[in-house]
Short mmCIF file of C-alpha atoms and ligand atoms in Angstrom, two decimals:
data_model
loop_
_atom_site.label_atom_id
_atom_site.label_comp_id
_atom_site.label_asym_id
_atom_site.label_seq_id
_atom_site.Cartn_x
_atom_site.Cartn_y
_atom_site.Cartn_z
CA MET A 1 14.90 -37.33 -14.19
CA GLN A 2 14.24 -33.71 -14.62
CA PRO A 3 15.35 -31.89 -11.56
CA PHE A 4 13.22 -28.67 -12.27
CA ASP A 5 9.57 -28.06 -12.25
CA ILE A 6 9.76 -25.18 -14.52
CA VAL A 7 12.49 -23.40 -16.64
CA ILE A 8 11.91 -19.96 -17.78
CA ARG A 9 14.26 -19.54 -20.68
CA ASN A 10 15.74 -16.55 -22.75
CA GLY A 11 14.12 -13.79 -20.85
CA THR A 12 15.74 -10.57 -19.49
CA ILE A 13 15.92 -10.86 -15.63
CA VAL A 14 15.53 -7.63 -13.88
CA THR A 15 16.15 -7.12 -10.19
CA ALA A 16 16.55 -3.91 -8.26
CA THR A 17 20.27 -3.98 -9.00
CA ASP A 18 20.91 -5.99 -12.22
CA THR A 19 19.52 -6.66 -15.57
CA THR A 20 20.82 -9.85 -17.27
CA ARG A 21 19.87 -12.46 -20.03
CA ALA A 22 19.66 -15.79 -18.22
CA ASP A 23 17.25 -18.70 -17.47
CA VAL A 24 15.47 -19.30 -14.14
CA ALA A 25 14.90 -22.84 -12.85
CA ILE A 26 12.12 -23.40 -10.24
CA ALA A 27 11.84 -26.49 -8.03
CA GLY A 28 9.48 -26.97 -5.10
CA GLY A 29 8.13 -23.40 -5.32
CA THR A 30 11.41 -21.62 -4.95
CA ILE A 31 14.11 -20.43 -7.44
CA ALA A 32 16.60 -23.27 -7.78
CA ALA A 33 19.05 -21.91 -10.27
CA ILE A 34 19.78 -18.89 -12.47
CA GLY A 35 22.08 -19.17 -15.55
CA ARG A 36 22.40 -20.19 -19.02
CA GLY A 37 22.12 -23.56 -20.48
CA LEU A 38 20.12 -25.01 -17.46
CA GLU A 39 18.77 -28.54 -17.65
CA SER A 40 15.40 -28.89 -18.84
CA GLY A 41 12.40 -28.72 -16.63
CA LYS A 42 9.06 -30.52 -16.56
CA ARG A 43 7.64 -27.41 -18.07
CA GLU A 44 9.48 -24.94 -20.20
CA ILE A 45 8.34 -21.43 -20.56
CA ASP A 46 9.86 -19.27 -23.46
CA ALA A 47 10.50 -15.69 -22.25
CA SER A 48 12.17 -14.46 -25.40
CA GLY A 49 11.58 -10.80 -25.72
CA LYS A 50 10.03 -10.63 -22.31
CA TYR A 51 11.10 -9.18 -19.04
CA VAL A 52 11.32 -11.69 -16.06
CA MET A 53 10.69 -9.72 -12.90
CA PRO A 54 9.91 -10.43 -9.18
CA GLY A 55 6.20 -10.55 -8.59
CA GLY A 56 4.84 -7.24 -7.24
CA ILE A 57 4.40 -6.55 -3.57
CA ASP A 58 1.58 -4.25 -2.71
CA ALA A 59 2.06 -3.07 0.77
CA HIS A 60 -1.22 -1.01 1.15
CA ALA A 61 -4.57 -2.51 0.26
CA HIS A 62 -7.96 -2.49 1.85
CA ILE A 63 -9.55 -5.89 1.32
CA GLU A 64 -12.91 -7.19 2.56
CA GLN A 65 -12.37 -4.57 5.31
CA LEU A 66 -14.75 -2.63 7.50
CA THR A 67 -13.80 0.88 6.58
CA ALA A 68 -14.01 4.42 7.80
CA SER A 69 -17.45 4.87 6.13
CA GLY A 70 -18.84 1.99 8.16
CA LEU A 71 -19.09 -0.01 4.87
CA LEU A 72 -17.12 -3.14 3.76
CA ASN A 73 -15.02 -2.70 0.85
CA SER A 74 -16.63 -3.76 -2.34
CA ASP A 75 -14.61 -6.84 -2.92
CA ASN A 76 -13.45 -9.95 -1.00
CA PHE A 77 -10.12 -11.72 -0.84
CA GLU A 78 -10.82 -13.75 -4.02
CA SER A 79 -11.75 -10.93 -6.28
CA ALA A 80 -9.13 -8.58 -4.83
CA THR A 81 -6.17 -10.98 -5.10
CA LYS A 82 -7.33 -12.22 -8.47
CA SER A 83 -7.15 -8.60 -9.75
CA ALA A 84 -3.69 -8.18 -8.20
CA ALA A 85 -2.39 -11.49 -9.85
CA LEU A 86 -3.67 -10.36 -13.26
CA GLY A 87 -1.68 -7.10 -12.62
CA GLY A 88 1.51 -8.90 -11.69
CA THR A 89 1.20 -8.73 -7.96
CA THR A 90 1.90 -11.87 -6.05
CA THR A 91 2.09 -10.61 -2.41
CA VAL A 92 -0.34 -8.16 -0.70
CA LEU A 93 -0.09 -6.50 2.69
CA CYS A 94 -3.72 -5.64 3.84
CA PHE A 95 -5.44 -4.74 7.02
CA ALA A 96 -6.93 -6.35 10.04
CA ALA A 97 -9.01 -3.33 11.13
CA GLN A 98 -10.02 -2.90 14.71
CA HIS A 99 -12.95 -0.38 15.39
CA VAL A 100 -13.68 1.17 18.66
CA GLY A 101 -14.72 -1.43 21.33
CA MET A 102 -13.37 -4.47 19.47
CA SER A 103 -10.95 -7.01 20.60
CA LEU A 104 -7.85 -6.93 18.46
CA THR A 105 -7.09 -10.68 18.74
CA LYS A 106 -10.61 -11.42 17.37
CA VAL A 107 -10.38 -8.91 14.59
CA VAL A 108 -7.15 -10.57 13.50
CA GLU A 109 -8.59 -14.05 13.67
CA ASP A 110 -11.58 -12.91 11.59
CA TYR A 111 -9.42 -11.38 8.82
CA HIS A 112 -7.25 -14.57 8.72
CA ALA A 113 -10.45 -16.67 8.16
CA LEU A 114 -11.49 -14.47 5.28
CA ALA A 115 -8.08 -14.53 3.63
CA GLN A 116 -7.59 -18.33 4.09
CA ARG A 117 -10.90 -18.87 2.24
CA GLY A 118 -10.32 -16.43 -0.74
CA ALA A 119 -6.68 -15.29 -1.26
CA VAL A 120 -4.95 -16.52 -4.38
CA ILE A 121 -1.77 -14.56 -3.68
CA ASP A 122 0.39 -14.55 -0.52
CA TYR A 123 -0.53 -12.12 2.12
CA ALA A 124 0.31 -10.38 5.58
CA PHE A 125 -1.67 -8.05 7.76
CA HIS A 126 -0.96 -4.68 9.22
CA MET A 127 -3.25 -4.27 12.41
CA ILE A 128 -5.31 -0.97 12.29
CA LEU A 129 -5.72 0.29 15.83
CA ALA A 130 -8.69 2.65 16.36
CA ASP A 131 -9.00 1.81 19.98
CA PRO A 132 -5.46 1.45 21.52
CA ARG A 133 -6.86 1.17 25.06
CA GLU A 134 -4.43 -0.03 27.79
CA GLU A 135 -5.38 -3.75 27.77
CA VAL A 136 -5.14 -3.93 24.02
CA LEU A 137 -1.67 -2.61 23.95
CA ARG A 138 -0.51 -4.43 27.08
CA ASP A 139 -2.19 -7.90 26.53
CA GLU A 140 -3.36 -8.43 23.02
CA LEU A 141 -0.67 -6.62 20.95
CA PRO A 142 2.51 -8.35 22.03
CA PRO A 143 1.46 -11.98 21.17
CA LEU A 144 -0.05 -10.71 17.92
CA ILE A 145 3.18 -9.02 16.88
CA GLU A 146 5.09 -12.19 18.06
CA ALA A 147 2.75 -14.24 15.70
CA GLY A 148 4.03 -12.33 12.65
CA HIS A 149 1.80 -9.16 12.44
CA SER A 150 4.78 -6.71 12.90
CA SER A 151 3.24 -3.51 11.68
CA LEU A 152 0.53 -1.24 13.08
CA LYS A 153 -1.54 1.25 11.43
CA VAL A 154 -3.23 4.31 12.75
CA PHE A 155 -5.29 7.16 11.36
CA MET A 156 -4.93 10.90 12.20
CA THR A 157 -8.29 11.57 10.48
CA TYR A 158 -11.72 9.93 9.84
CA ASP A 159 -14.28 10.08 12.82
CA ARG A 160 -14.66 6.41 13.27
CA LEU A 161 -10.97 5.50 13.27
CA ARG A 162 -8.79 8.44 14.21
CA VAL A 163 -6.56 8.34 17.32
CA ASP A 164 -5.82 11.62 19.36
CA ASP A 165 -2.42 12.70 20.21
CA MET A 166 -2.20 10.84 23.50
CA GLN A 167 -3.32 7.70 21.68
CA LEU A 168 -0.83 8.14 18.88
CA LEU A 169 1.98 8.47 21.52
CA ASP A 170 0.73 5.30 23.16
CA VAL A 171 0.82 3.36 19.92
CA LEU A 172 4.27 4.60 19.09
CA MET A 173 5.56 3.61 22.55
CA ALA A 174 3.93 0.15 22.35
CA ALA A 175 5.44 -0.34 18.91
CA ARG A 176 8.87 0.63 20.18
CA GLU A 177 8.61 -1.91 23.02
CA ASN A 178 7.56 -4.60 20.62
CA LYS A 179 9.67 -3.69 17.61
CA ALA A 180 6.70 -3.08 15.35
CA LEU A 181 6.66 -0.58 12.40
CA VAL A 182 3.86 2.13 12.74
CA LEU A 183 2.20 3.27 9.54
CA VAL A 184 0.13 6.38 9.52
CA HIS A 185 -2.58 8.05 7.46
CA ALA A 186 -1.45 11.56 8.38
CA GLU A 187 -3.75 14.44 7.71
CA ASN A 188 -5.00 17.11 10.10
CA HIS A 189 -8.58 16.20 11.10
CA GLY A 190 -9.52 19.69 12.38
CA MET A 191 -8.59 21.41 9.13
CA ILE A 192 -10.37 18.89 6.97
CA THR A 193 -13.55 19.15 9.24
CA TRP A 194 -13.54 22.93 9.43
CA LEU A 195 -13.10 23.45 5.76
CA SER A 196 -15.62 20.87 4.82
CA LYS A 197 -18.34 22.37 6.97
CA ARG A 198 -17.73 25.91 5.46
CA LEU A 199 -17.84 24.49 1.89
CA LEU A 200 -21.00 22.50 2.52
CA ALA A 201 -22.66 25.63 4.17
CA LYS A 202 -22.01 27.52 0.97
CA GLY A 203 -23.43 24.81 -1.29
CA TYR A 204 -20.16 23.44 -2.57
CA THR A 205 -21.14 19.85 -2.26
CA ALA A 206 -19.91 18.06 -5.49
CA PRO A 207 -17.35 15.42 -5.48
CA ARG A 208 -14.71 17.99 -6.66
CA TYR A 209 -14.95 19.87 -3.45
CA HIS A 210 -13.57 16.87 -1.67
CA ALA A 211 -10.21 17.83 -3.21
CA VAL A 212 -10.63 21.31 -1.78
CA SER A 213 -11.47 20.05 1.57
CA HIS A 214 -8.32 18.36 2.33
CA PRO A 215 -5.74 21.15 2.18
CA ARG A 216 -2.13 20.25 1.49
CA LEU A 217 -1.18 22.16 4.69
CA GLY A 218 -3.10 19.46 6.46
CA GLU A 219 -0.56 17.01 5.27
CA VAL A 220 2.23 19.37 6.31
CA GLU A 221 0.80 19.85 9.82
CA ALA A 222 0.15 16.11 10.50
CA PHE A 223 3.42 14.87 8.99
CA THR A 224 5.32 17.42 11.07
CA ARG A 225 3.50 16.48 14.36
CA LEU A 226 3.78 12.69 13.64
CA ILE A 227 7.45 13.09 12.85
CA ALA A 228 7.99 15.03 16.26
CA PHE A 229 6.19 12.33 18.12
CA ALA A 230 8.11 9.53 16.47
CA GLU A 231 11.37 11.38 17.18
CA PHE A 232 10.32 11.78 20.72
CA ILE A 233 9.63 8.22 21.22
CA ASP A 234 12.48 7.14 18.94
CA GLN A 235 10.13 4.98 16.87
CA PRO A 236 10.34 4.27 13.08
CA ILE A 237 7.38 5.23 11.00
CA MET A 238 5.93 4.86 7.51
CA ILE A 239 4.01 7.74 6.20
CA TYR A 240 1.23 6.58 3.96
CA HIS A 241 -0.02 7.87 0.55
CA VAL A 242 2.11 11.14 0.32
CA SER A 243 0.10 13.25 -2.01
CA SER A 244 1.65 16.73 -2.09
CA ALA A 245 5.01 18.54 -2.80
CA GLU A 246 4.77 20.18 0.57
CA GLY A 247 4.22 16.73 2.24
CA ALA A 248 7.23 15.33 0.54
CA ALA A 249 9.43 18.35 1.56
CA VAL A 250 8.64 17.61 5.30
CA ILE A 251 9.67 13.95 4.81
CA ARG A 252 12.88 15.10 3.01
CA ALA A 253 13.85 17.30 6.00
CA ALA A 254 13.11 14.62 8.47
CA ARG A 255 15.26 12.05 6.68
CA GLY A 256 18.02 14.71 6.14
CA ARG A 257 18.21 14.82 9.90
CA GLY A 258 18.71 11.02 9.93
CA LEU A 259 15.29 10.07 11.34
CA LYS A 260 13.78 6.69 10.45
CA VAL A 261 10.85 7.97 8.51
CA PHE A 262 9.79 5.88 5.47
CA ALA A 263 7.17 6.96 2.97
CA GLU A 264 5.12 5.74 0.22
CA THR A 265 3.00 7.35 -2.65
CA CYS A 266 0.38 5.63 -4.88
CA PRO A 267 -0.24 5.55 -8.64
CA GLN A 268 -3.37 7.92 -8.14
CA TYR A 269 -0.99 10.81 -7.10
CA LEU A 270 1.40 10.07 -9.84
CA PHE A 271 -1.13 9.75 -12.73
CA LEU A 272 -4.41 11.47 -11.65
CA THR A 273 -5.18 15.19 -10.91
CA LYS A 274 -8.04 16.99 -9.19
CA ASN A 275 -9.42 17.71 -12.72
CA ASP A 276 -10.42 13.95 -12.76
CA LEU A 277 -13.08 14.67 -9.93
CA ASP A 278 -14.56 17.32 -12.04
CA LYS A 279 -17.40 15.42 -13.60
CA SER A 280 -21.05 16.22 -13.75
CA GLY A 281 -23.35 14.94 -10.93
CA ILE A 282 -22.03 12.20 -8.72
CA GLU A 283 -19.70 10.73 -11.27
CA GLY A 284 -16.63 12.32 -9.73
CA ALA A 285 -17.13 10.15 -6.75
CA LYS A 286 -15.15 7.40 -8.59
CA TRP A 287 -12.00 9.45 -8.23
CA MET A 288 -12.49 10.48 -4.60
CA CYS A 289 -9.73 9.22 -2.21
CA SER A 290 -8.00 10.63 0.78
CA PRO A 291 -5.74 12.45 0.58
CA PRO A 292 -7.12 13.78 -2.62
CA VAL A 293 -5.33 13.63 -5.96
CA ARG A 294 -3.78 17.00 -6.63
CA GLU A 295 -1.93 18.95 -9.37
CA PRO A 296 0.55 18.04 -12.08
CA ALA A 297 3.23 19.90 -10.14
CA ASP A 298 2.64 17.53 -7.18
CA GLN A 299 3.03 14.46 -9.57
CA GLU A 300 6.41 15.78 -10.73
CA THR A 301 7.71 16.43 -7.22
CA LEU A 302 6.55 12.91 -5.99
CA TRP A 303 8.47 11.33 -8.93
CA GLN A 304 11.55 13.35 -7.80
CA ALA A 305 11.03 12.31 -4.16
CA LEU A 306 10.98 8.75 -5.18
CA SER A 307 14.13 9.13 -7.28
CA LEU A 308 15.90 10.92 -4.25
CA GLY A 309 14.96 8.02 -1.94
CA ASP A 310 12.71 10.35 0.23
CA LEU A 311 9.84 8.10 -0.66
CA GLN A 312 10.91 4.50 -1.03
CA LEU A 313 7.96 2.76 -2.69
CA VAL A 314 4.65 2.86 -4.45
CA SER A 315 1.63 1.04 -3.11
CA SER A 316 -1.87 1.07 -4.40
CA ASP A 317 -4.06 2.04 -1.46
CA HIS A 318 -6.49 -0.27 -3.14
CA ALA A 319 -9.87 0.78 -1.51
CA PRO A 320 -12.65 -0.18 -3.86
CA TYR A 321 -16.21 0.88 -3.47
CA ALA A 322 -18.79 -0.01 -6.25
CA PHE A 323 -20.46 2.80 -8.08
CA ASN A 324 -23.84 1.91 -6.72
CA GLU A 325 -26.05 2.25 -3.46
CA LYS A 326 -23.80 -0.30 -1.64
CA GLY A 327 -20.74 1.73 -2.29
CA LYS A 328 -19.86 5.25 -3.61
CA VAL A 329 -23.57 6.08 -3.87
CA MET A 330 -24.65 4.77 -0.46
CA ALA A 331 -26.24 8.23 0.30
CA GLY A 332 -27.84 8.58 -2.96
CA THR A 333 -27.07 10.43 -6.16
CA SER A 334 -27.44 13.91 -4.66
CA ALA A 335 -25.07 13.05 -1.70
CA ASN A 336 -22.69 15.67 -0.68
CA PHE A 337 -18.87 14.87 -0.79
CA LYS A 338 -18.75 14.07 2.99
CA GLN A 339 -21.32 11.31 2.50
CA ILE A 340 -19.31 9.45 -0.17
CA PRO A 341 -16.87 6.75 0.82
CA ASN A 342 -13.22 7.55 0.17
CA GLY A 343 -11.03 5.33 -1.92
CA MET A 344 -10.37 3.77 -5.42
CA PRO A 345 -9.38 0.54 -6.62
CA GLY A 346 -5.61 -0.07 -7.70
CA LEU A 347 -4.31 -3.52 -7.08
CA GLN A 348 -4.51 -4.46 -10.79
CA ALA A 349 -3.55 -1.25 -12.39
CA ARG A 350 -0.63 -0.22 -10.11
CA LEU A 351 2.16 -2.20 -11.92
CA PRO A 352 0.94 -1.74 -15.50
CA LEU A 353 0.73 1.96 -14.96
CA LEU A 354 4.19 2.26 -13.50
CA PHE A 355 5.66 -0.10 -16.10
CA ASP A 356 4.37 2.11 -18.89
CA ALA A 357 5.77 5.18 -17.24
CA MET A 358 9.08 3.75 -15.96
CA VAL A 359 10.09 1.04 -18.46
CA SER A 360 8.20 1.76 -21.69
CA ASN A 361 8.64 5.48 -21.43
CA GLY A 362 12.04 5.16 -20.00
CA ARG A 363 11.53 7.28 -16.78
CA PHE A 364 13.89 5.81 -14.14
CA GLY A 365 13.97 2.37 -15.85
CA ALA A 366 13.21 -1.25 -15.10
CA GLN A 367 15.35 -1.71 -12.13
CA LYS A 368 13.79 1.21 -10.15
CA PHE A 369 10.45 -0.14 -11.19
CA VAL A 370 11.33 -3.50 -9.36
CA GLU A 371 12.72 -1.57 -6.49
CA TRP A 372 9.79 0.60 -5.89
CA THR A 373 7.14 -2.03 -6.42
CA SER A 374 8.58 -5.20 -5.02
CA THR A 375 12.27 -5.10 -3.49
CA ALA A 376 11.77 -2.03 -1.26
CA PRO A 377 8.31 -3.18 0.22
CA ALA A 378 9.88 -6.60 0.88
CA GLN A 379 12.75 -5.22 2.69
CA ILE A 380 10.95 -2.52 4.78
CA TYR A 381 8.16 -4.85 5.72
CA GLY A 382 10.31 -7.91 6.65
CA LEU A 383 9.48 -10.13 3.75
CA ALA A 384 13.06 -10.31 2.31
CA PRO A 385 14.91 -12.48 1.41
CA ARG A 386 11.94 -14.75 0.79
CA LYS A 387 10.10 -12.16 -1.35
CA GLY A 388 11.06 -9.19 -3.51
CA ALA A 389 13.89 -10.54 -5.62
CA ILE A 390 14.83 -13.06 -8.23
CA ALA A 391 17.43 -14.98 -6.41
CA VAL A 392 18.36 -18.58 -5.61
CA GLY A 393 16.42 -19.71 -2.51
CA ALA A 394 13.62 -16.96 -2.93
CA ASP A 395 10.01 -17.89 -3.54
CA ALA A 396 9.46 -18.13 -7.28
CA ASP A 397 7.12 -15.27 -7.41
CA ILE A 398 7.64 -14.00 -11.05
CA ALA A 399 5.87 -11.79 -13.43
CA LEU A 400 6.66 -12.08 -17.20
CA TRP A 401 6.19 -8.78 -18.82
CA ASP A 402 5.61 -8.37 -22.49
CA PRO A 403 6.91 -4.86 -23.13
CA ASP A 404 5.00 -4.49 -26.55
CA LYS A 405 1.57 -5.48 -25.38
CA ARG A 406 -0.76 -2.48 -25.35
CA VAL A 407 -3.85 -2.50 -23.08
CA THR A 408 -6.45 0.11 -22.81
CA PHE A 409 -8.05 0.32 -19.40
CA SER A 410 -11.74 -0.42 -19.59
CA ASP A 411 -14.56 -0.97 -17.02
CA VAL A 412 -15.60 -4.22 -18.77
CA ASP A 413 -12.30 -5.84 -17.84
CA VAL A 414 -12.31 -5.03 -14.17
CA VAL A 415 -12.30 -8.10 -12.01
CA ASP A 416 -12.17 -6.35 -8.51
CA GLY A 417 -15.46 -5.49 -6.74
CA ALA A 418 -15.35 -1.83 -7.75
CA GLY A 419 -16.59 -2.53 -11.26
CA TYR A 420 -14.87 0.60 -12.63
CA THR A 421 -11.31 1.72 -13.22
CA PRO A 422 -10.26 5.28 -12.41
CA TYR A 423 -7.73 4.96 -15.47
CA VAL A 424 -10.65 4.16 -17.88
CA GLY A 425 -9.59 4.94 -21.61
CA ARG A 426 -5.92 5.25 -20.69
CA THR A 427 -3.53 2.95 -22.89
CA VAL A 428 -0.41 1.42 -21.37
CA ARG A 429 2.41 -0.37 -23.10
CA GLY A 430 3.74 -3.39 -21.24
CA TRP A 431 1.67 -6.03 -19.52
CA PRO A 432 2.27 -9.12 -17.25
CA VAL A 433 1.36 -11.99 -19.58
CA ALA A 434 2.25 -14.78 -17.15
CA VAL A 435 2.45 -14.62 -13.30
CA LEU A 436 3.85 -17.32 -11.08
CA ARG A 437 3.33 -17.54 -7.36
CA ARG A 438 5.67 -19.96 -5.49
CA GLY A 439 6.34 -21.66 -8.76
CA GLU A 440 2.65 -22.08 -9.86
CA VAL A 441 1.39 -20.27 -12.91
CA ILE A 442 -1.59 -18.34 -11.43
CA ALA A 443 -2.31 -15.87 -14.24
CA GLU A 444 -1.80 -16.37 -17.87
CA ASN A 445 -3.36 -14.86 -20.99
CA GLY A 446 -5.71 -12.62 -19.04
CA SER A 447 -7.21 -15.17 -16.84
CA CYS A 448 -6.38 -16.04 -13.24
CA VAL A 449 -6.53 -19.95 -12.67
CA ALA A 450 -5.44 -19.95 -8.99
CA LYS A 451 -7.66 -21.87 -6.42
CA PRO A 452 -9.18 -19.44 -3.88
CA GLY A 453 -7.42 -20.01 -0.55
CA SER A 454 -4.17 -21.02 -2.16
CA GLY A 455 -2.54 -17.86 -1.02
CA GLU A 456 -0.34 -18.29 2.22
CA PHE A 457 -0.04 -16.12 5.21
CA LEU A 458 3.34 -14.54 5.57
CA PRO A 459 4.50 -14.11 9.21
CA ARG A 460 6.92 -11.28 9.56
CA LYS A 461 9.47 -10.96 12.32
CA ALA A 462 9.49 -7.88 14.47
CA GLY A 463 12.57 -5.58 14.12
CA ALA A 464 14.33 -4.95 10.87
CA ALA A 465 13.07 -1.58 9.73
CA ALA A 466 11.38 -0.96 13.17
CA GLU A 467 14.59 -0.94 15.21
CA PRO A 468 14.88 2.42 16.89
CA LEU A 469 17.75 4.84 16.26
CA GLY A 470 18.81 4.81 19.91
CA ARG A 471 18.40 8.72 20.24
CA SER A 472 15.03 9.60 21.64
CA SER A 473 14.61 13.24 22.94
CA PRO A 474 16.61 14.08 26.11
CA GLU A 475 13.49 14.50 28.42
CA PHE A 476 12.26 11.06 27.28
CA ASP A 477 15.40 9.14 27.17
CA PRO A 478 15.52 6.49 29.92
CA GLY A 479 18.71 6.96 32.02
CA ARG A 480 18.76 10.76 31.59
CA ASN A 481 15.99 11.31 34.00
CA PHE A 482 17.78 10.84 37.24
CA GLY A 483 19.14 7.63 36.08
CA ALA A 484 15.69 5.87 35.98
CA ARG A 485 12.91 5.47 33.51
CA LEU A 486 10.09 7.62 34.72
CA TYR A 487 7.58 6.88 32.01
O1 URP B 501 -9.32 7.17 0.34
C1 URP B 501 -8.71 6.14 0.79
N1 URP B 501 -7.48 6.15 0.82
N2 URP B 501 -9.39 5.17 1.42
C2 URP B 501 -8.94 4.17 2.05
C3 URP B 501 -8.64 4.41 3.42
C4 URP B 501 -7.42 5.19 3.63
O2 URP B 501 -7.45 6.30 3.94
O3 URP B 501 -6.21 4.60 3.39
ZN1 ZN B 502 -5.17 6.37 4.37
ZN1 ZN B 503 -5.31 3.14 2.69
#
């Protein structure tokens, strides 16, 4: 009897710490053995000349979500996760988004139902809190965190979603009490609103002025305030989609002081610049996201910040809107930049773009590629050791990369709901030619064969990265205030 379901032979296995030539055997959806000369499996996959890497983990994706613009994203769990699988990603962390007045429990239930119906890769939810009223934090949040949703997201900008300073403190405190990680879209709302008004009043309405309207100092101010709040409460945070050199410097300083500040950037900030928005008419809307893409010097600084460990991972911030009246052009072709929903697709392109830059072009190499796109998100978000590594006992989530395959991004190949790619015309070298999720081949030769709903929910334990440092500010620290907790 053959003990293994699948044996992947002769490939180069890459993890965040090692690169080795060996075979990988899979049984019952997990990795059963790694070595040479393993017994044969029911299916044999020849990986000669290929890299055998952990499937990607995309820790920031908006899927079938009610968004800041009041629209739903232009895809559903099936289209989004199929696009992810075709790009080598086998796990996604997306959002259950509460808007003002909603019950968080109901929101989470509804997103579960959508994912159960459509997802083809494994998934977990970050809970967006737009209305952190007392009863939500007191009654709804603890059981939801206990049920495996151990990360909360808040926005410091966007009219519909943003929390004010008091609410942000409330959320940080509730997270601390329940050992959840807090993820933040941190930009200064006042600076964006003030500058946007002035630009529009002078007739600067085209998409390219979106990039002007989100000043880099808005990132600096919001990061600085957020970090001060997090230090005050002694609550670990993740700063989302760092876009500017100045923002990265704020994070470096905080981490240098030993604070538990994690941070990510996204491919758009490493591969696109504000010139990409500079198209005629409404076309530039395709490249509009918040924070906006910036300058080549910012790209360079963000790569350096990753290599220094100031930023730990690269997520897509997949937020697709079709280029039509149900998406980017919801307010018509002469809309001003404030009337255009923010976000771009990225689940499929994230890994090929990074593989091309890091492995094919040799910048930081294959192990760092695995670390920033799979191992670090697994560790920070409580998915390790099940996810994020090629190791005995881990889920057999594996991408086989052909380092020689060249692909030119084109709108006709897009499978997510955006219907366009911001990387159109760009050629990458290196492509995931086969993708396995829990030992099942779900994507091969450019087609995704997984059944909608075959992705599984991944409950995550509270704690891990969210553990406080144990050194909140003296005024706040329980025990220092006359020996009793006053707050
Ligand atoms: O422009 C973006 N990033 N849209 C998605 C929502 C968010 O801000 O993360
Ligand atoms: Zn955001
Ligand atoms: Zn986002």
